[in-house]
Amino acid sequence: MNISQAAGIADLPVKTLRYYEDIGLVVPARRENGYRDYANEDLVRLRLIGRARKLGFSIEECRNLLALQADKSRASADVKRIAQAHLREIDEKIAELQALRSDLAPLVAACKGDESAECAILKDLEQPH
């Protein structure tokens, strides 16, 4: 199938498929006229990549997941290890965002938000921390 059809089935933009090909994540066959010819195996890879990217996995993590997916003698522990590491990164980002929120929320609450020039937010941002 051509790139437009594959993109539709994989629910990814055509530009993304071209990018994934450029970086070697998917290598579709080429027809005699030079057009890409995506096979069912390519669609499986594209769906895996697409879902993994939506879950926040990096390109390198996707590359590792694809290698494991292709390795029929893989251990599920290897896949889990990648997912656990990614989950730890997500938890760290959540903790960082919660700390930022804890710092910012009182500033927003302290700002009157009226027509006066007095602003608790700017006062705080001006101070050394």
mmCIF file of C-alpha atoms in Angstrom:
data_model
loop_
_atom_site.group_PDB
_atom_site.id
_atom_site.type_symbol
_atom_site.label_atom_id
_atom_site.label_comp_id
_atom_site.label_asym_id
_atom_site.label_seq_id
_atom_site.Cartn_x
_atom_site.Cartn_y
_atom_site.Cartn_z
ATOM 1 C CA MET A 1 0.000 0.000 0.000
ATOM 2 C CA ASN A 2 1.159 3.566 -0.587
ATOM 3 C CA ILE A 3 2.229 6.050 2.060
ATOM 4 C CA SER A 4 -1.144 7.816 2.254
ATOM 5 C CA GLN A 5 -2.981 4.559 2.833
ATOM 6 C CA ALA A 6 -0.431 3.425 5.420
ATOM 7 C CA ALA A 7 -0.627 6.781 7.207
ATOM 8 C CA GLY A 8 -4.410 6.525 7.349
ATOM 9 C CA ILE A 9 -4.375 3.013 8.740
ATOM 10 C CA ALA A 10 -1.609 3.807 11.247
ATOM 11 C CA ASP A 11 -3.348 7.075 12.190
ATOM 12 C CA LEU A 12 -0.147 9.054 11.629
ATOM 13 C CA PRO A 13 0.648 11.983 9.349
ATOM 14 C CA VAL A 14 2.426 11.184 6.074
ATOM 15 C CA LYS A 15 5.244 13.507 7.158
ATOM 16 C CA THR A 16 5.757 11.363 10.268
ATOM 17 C CA LEU A 17 6.032 8.194 8.187
ATOM 18 C CA ARG A 18 8.685 9.858 6.047
ATOM 19 C CA TYR A 19 10.556 10.908 9.186
ATOM 20 C CA TYR A 20 10.399 7.392 10.640
ATOM 21 C CA GLU A 21 11.801 6.099 7.366
ATOM 22 C CA ASP A 22 14.566 8.727 7.366
ATOM 23 C CA ILE A 23 15.726 7.631 10.813
ATOM 24 C CA GLY A 24 15.411 3.930 10.011
ATOM 25 C CA LEU A 25 12.492 2.951 12.236
ATOM 26 C CA VAL A 26 10.500 1.691 9.255
ATOM 27 C CA VAL A 27 11.915 0.726 5.877
ATOM 28 C CA PRO A 28 9.128 0.096 3.398
ATOM 29 C CA ALA A 29 9.832 -1.652 0.121
ATOM 30 C CA ARG A 30 9.984 0.438 -3.044
ATOM 31 C CA ARG A 31 8.004 -0.192 -6.186
ATOM 32 C CA GLU A 32 9.612 0.004 -9.617
ATOM 33 C CA ASN A 33 8.416 3.609 -9.906
ATOM 34 C CA GLY A 34 10.183 4.472 -6.626
ATOM 35 C CA TYR A 35 7.030 4.833 -4.544
ATOM 36 C CA ARG A 36 6.973 3.361 -1.073
ATOM 37 C CA ASP A 37 5.103 0.090 -0.663
ATOM 38 C CA TYR A 38 4.077 -0.539 2.940
ATOM 39 C CA ALA A 39 3.446 -4.130 3.982
ATOM 40 C CA ASN A 40 1.355 -5.357 6.920
ATOM 41 C CA GLU A 41 4.529 -5.778 9.006
ATOM 42 C CA ASP A 42 5.305 -2.094 8.425
ATOM 43 C CA LEU A 43 1.845 -1.177 9.693
ATOM 44 C CA VAL A 44 2.396 -3.216 12.847
ATOM 45 C CA ARG A 45 5.665 -1.340 13.435
ATOM 46 C CA LEU A 46 4.024 2.012 12.726
ATOM 47 C CA ARG A 47 1.193 1.311 15.151
ATOM 48 C CA LEU A 48 3.689 0.267 17.821
ATOM 49 C CA ILE A 49 5.736 3.424 17.287
ATOM 50 C CA GLY A 50 2.657 5.648 17.174
ATOM 51 C CA ARG A 51 1.224 4.266 20.407
ATOM 52 C CA ALA A 52 4.605 4.322 22.148
ATOM 53 C CA ARG A 53 5.167 7.951 21.117
ATOM 54 C CA LYS A 54 1.714 8.893 22.442
ATOM 55 C CA LEU A 55 2.787 7.330 25.728
ATOM 56 C CA GLY A 56 5.857 9.553 25.670
ATOM 57 C CA PHE A 57 8.533 7.021 24.757
ATOM 58 C CA SER A 58 11.561 8.565 23.067
ATOM 59 C CA ILE A 59 12.645 7.614 19.562
ATOM 60 C CA GLU A 60 15.513 5.596 21.039
ATOM 61 C CA GLU A 61 13.124 3.782 23.374
ATOM 62 C CA CYS A 62 10.887 3.058 20.362
ATOM 63 C CA ARG A 63 13.902 1.692 18.526
ATOM 64 C CA ASN A 64 14.598 -0.632 21.471
ATOM 65 C CA LEU A 65 10.959 -1.699 21.681
ATOM 66 C CA LEU A 66 10.923 -2.468 17.956
ATOM 67 C CA ALA A 67 14.063 -4.566 18.314
ATOM 68 C CA LEU A 68 12.466 -6.495 21.150
ATOM 69 C CA GLN A 69 9.223 -6.879 19.210
ATOM 70 C CA ALA A 70 11.171 -8.395 16.315
ATOM 71 C CA ASP A 71 13.123 -10.734 18.611
ATOM 72 C CA LYS A 72 10.903 -13.752 19.173
ATOM 73 C CA SER A 73 13.310 -15.060 21.846
ATOM 74 C CA ARG A 74 12.970 -11.856 23.877
ATOM 75 C CA ALA A 75 12.126 -11.858 27.545
ATOM 76 C CA SER A 76 9.133 -9.777 28.548
ATOM 77 C CA ALA A 77 11.306 -8.562 31.428
ATOM 78 C CA ASP A 78 13.363 -6.606 28.892
ATOM 79 C CA VAL A 79 10.254 -4.834 27.618
ATOM 80 C CA LYS A 80 9.050 -4.201 31.147
ATOM 81 C CA ARG A 81 12.426 -2.726 32.119
ATOM 82 C CA ILE A 82 12.113 -0.105 29.357
ATOM 83 C CA ALA A 83 8.537 0.712 30.369
ATOM 84 C CA GLN A 84 9.428 0.923 34.060
ATOM 85 C CA ALA A 85 12.288 3.330 33.346
ATOM 86 C CA HIS A 86 9.939 5.476 31.294
ATOM 87 C CA LEU A 87 7.331 5.385 34.057
ATOM 88 C CA ARG A 88 9.960 6.590 36.556
ATOM 89 C CA GLU A 89 10.737 9.514 34.223
ATOM 90 C CA ILE A 90 7.032 10.372 34.051
ATOM 91 C CA ASP A 91 6.756 10.249 37.848
ATOM 92 C CA GLU A 92 9.768 12.576 38.147
ATOM 93 C CA LYS A 93 8.225 15.043 35.700
ATOM 94 C CA ILE A 94 4.930 14.937 37.602
ATOM 95 C CA ALA A 95 6.770 15.657 40.871
ATOM 96 C CA GLU A 96 8.598 18.590 39.237
ATOM 97 C CA LEU A 97 5.338 19.995 37.859
ATOM 98 C CA GLN A 98 3.621 19.602 41.232
ATOM 99 C CA ALA A 99 6.484 21.488 42.908
ATOM 100 C CA LEU A 100 6.191 24.273 40.312
ATOM 101 C CA ARG A 101 2.461 24.427 40.907
ATOM 102 C CA SER A 102 2.984 24.632 44.657
ATOM 103 C CA ASP A 103 5.311 27.587 44.127
ATOM 104 C CA LEU A 104 3.149 29.386 41.585
ATOM 105 C CA ALA A 105 -0.347 28.904 43.035
ATOM 106 C CA PRO A 106 0.196 31.141 46.084
ATOM 107 C CA LEU A 107 1.626 33.878 43.845
ATOM 108 C CA VAL A 108 -1.419 33.779 41.607
ATOM 109 C CA ALA A 109 -3.691 33.842 44.642
ATOM 110 C CA ALA A 110 -1.793 36.817 46.126
ATOM 111 C CA CYS A 111 -2.081 38.914 42.962
ATOM 112 C CA LYS A 112 -5.161 41.152 43.054
ATOM 113 C CA GLY A 113 -5.460 41.037 39.278
ATOM 114 C CA ASP A 114 -7.049 44.459 39.174
ATOM 115 C CA GLU A 115 -6.153 47.750 37.492
ATOM 116 C CA SER A 116 -3.438 48.680 40.002
ATOM 117 C CA ALA A 117 0.240 48.286 39.165
ATOM 118 C CA GLU A 118 0.829 46.372 42.392
ATOM 119 C CA CYS A 119 1.536 42.745 41.512
ATOM 120 C CA ALA A 120 2.597 40.035 43.963
ATOM 121 C CA ILE A 121 3.741 37.819 41.111
ATOM 122 C CA LEU A 122 6.208 40.354 39.706
ATOM 123 C CA LYS A 123 7.430 41.253 43.213
ATOM 124 C CA ASP A 124 8.265 37.629 43.876
ATOM 125 C CA LEU A 125 9.902 37.103 40.493
ATOM 126 C CA GLU A 126 12.150 40.124 41.128
ATOM 127 C CA GLN A 127 13.497 38.621 44.357
ATOM 128 C CA PRO A 128 16.574 36.403 44.554
ATOM 129 C CA HIS A 129 15.659 32.783 45.268
#
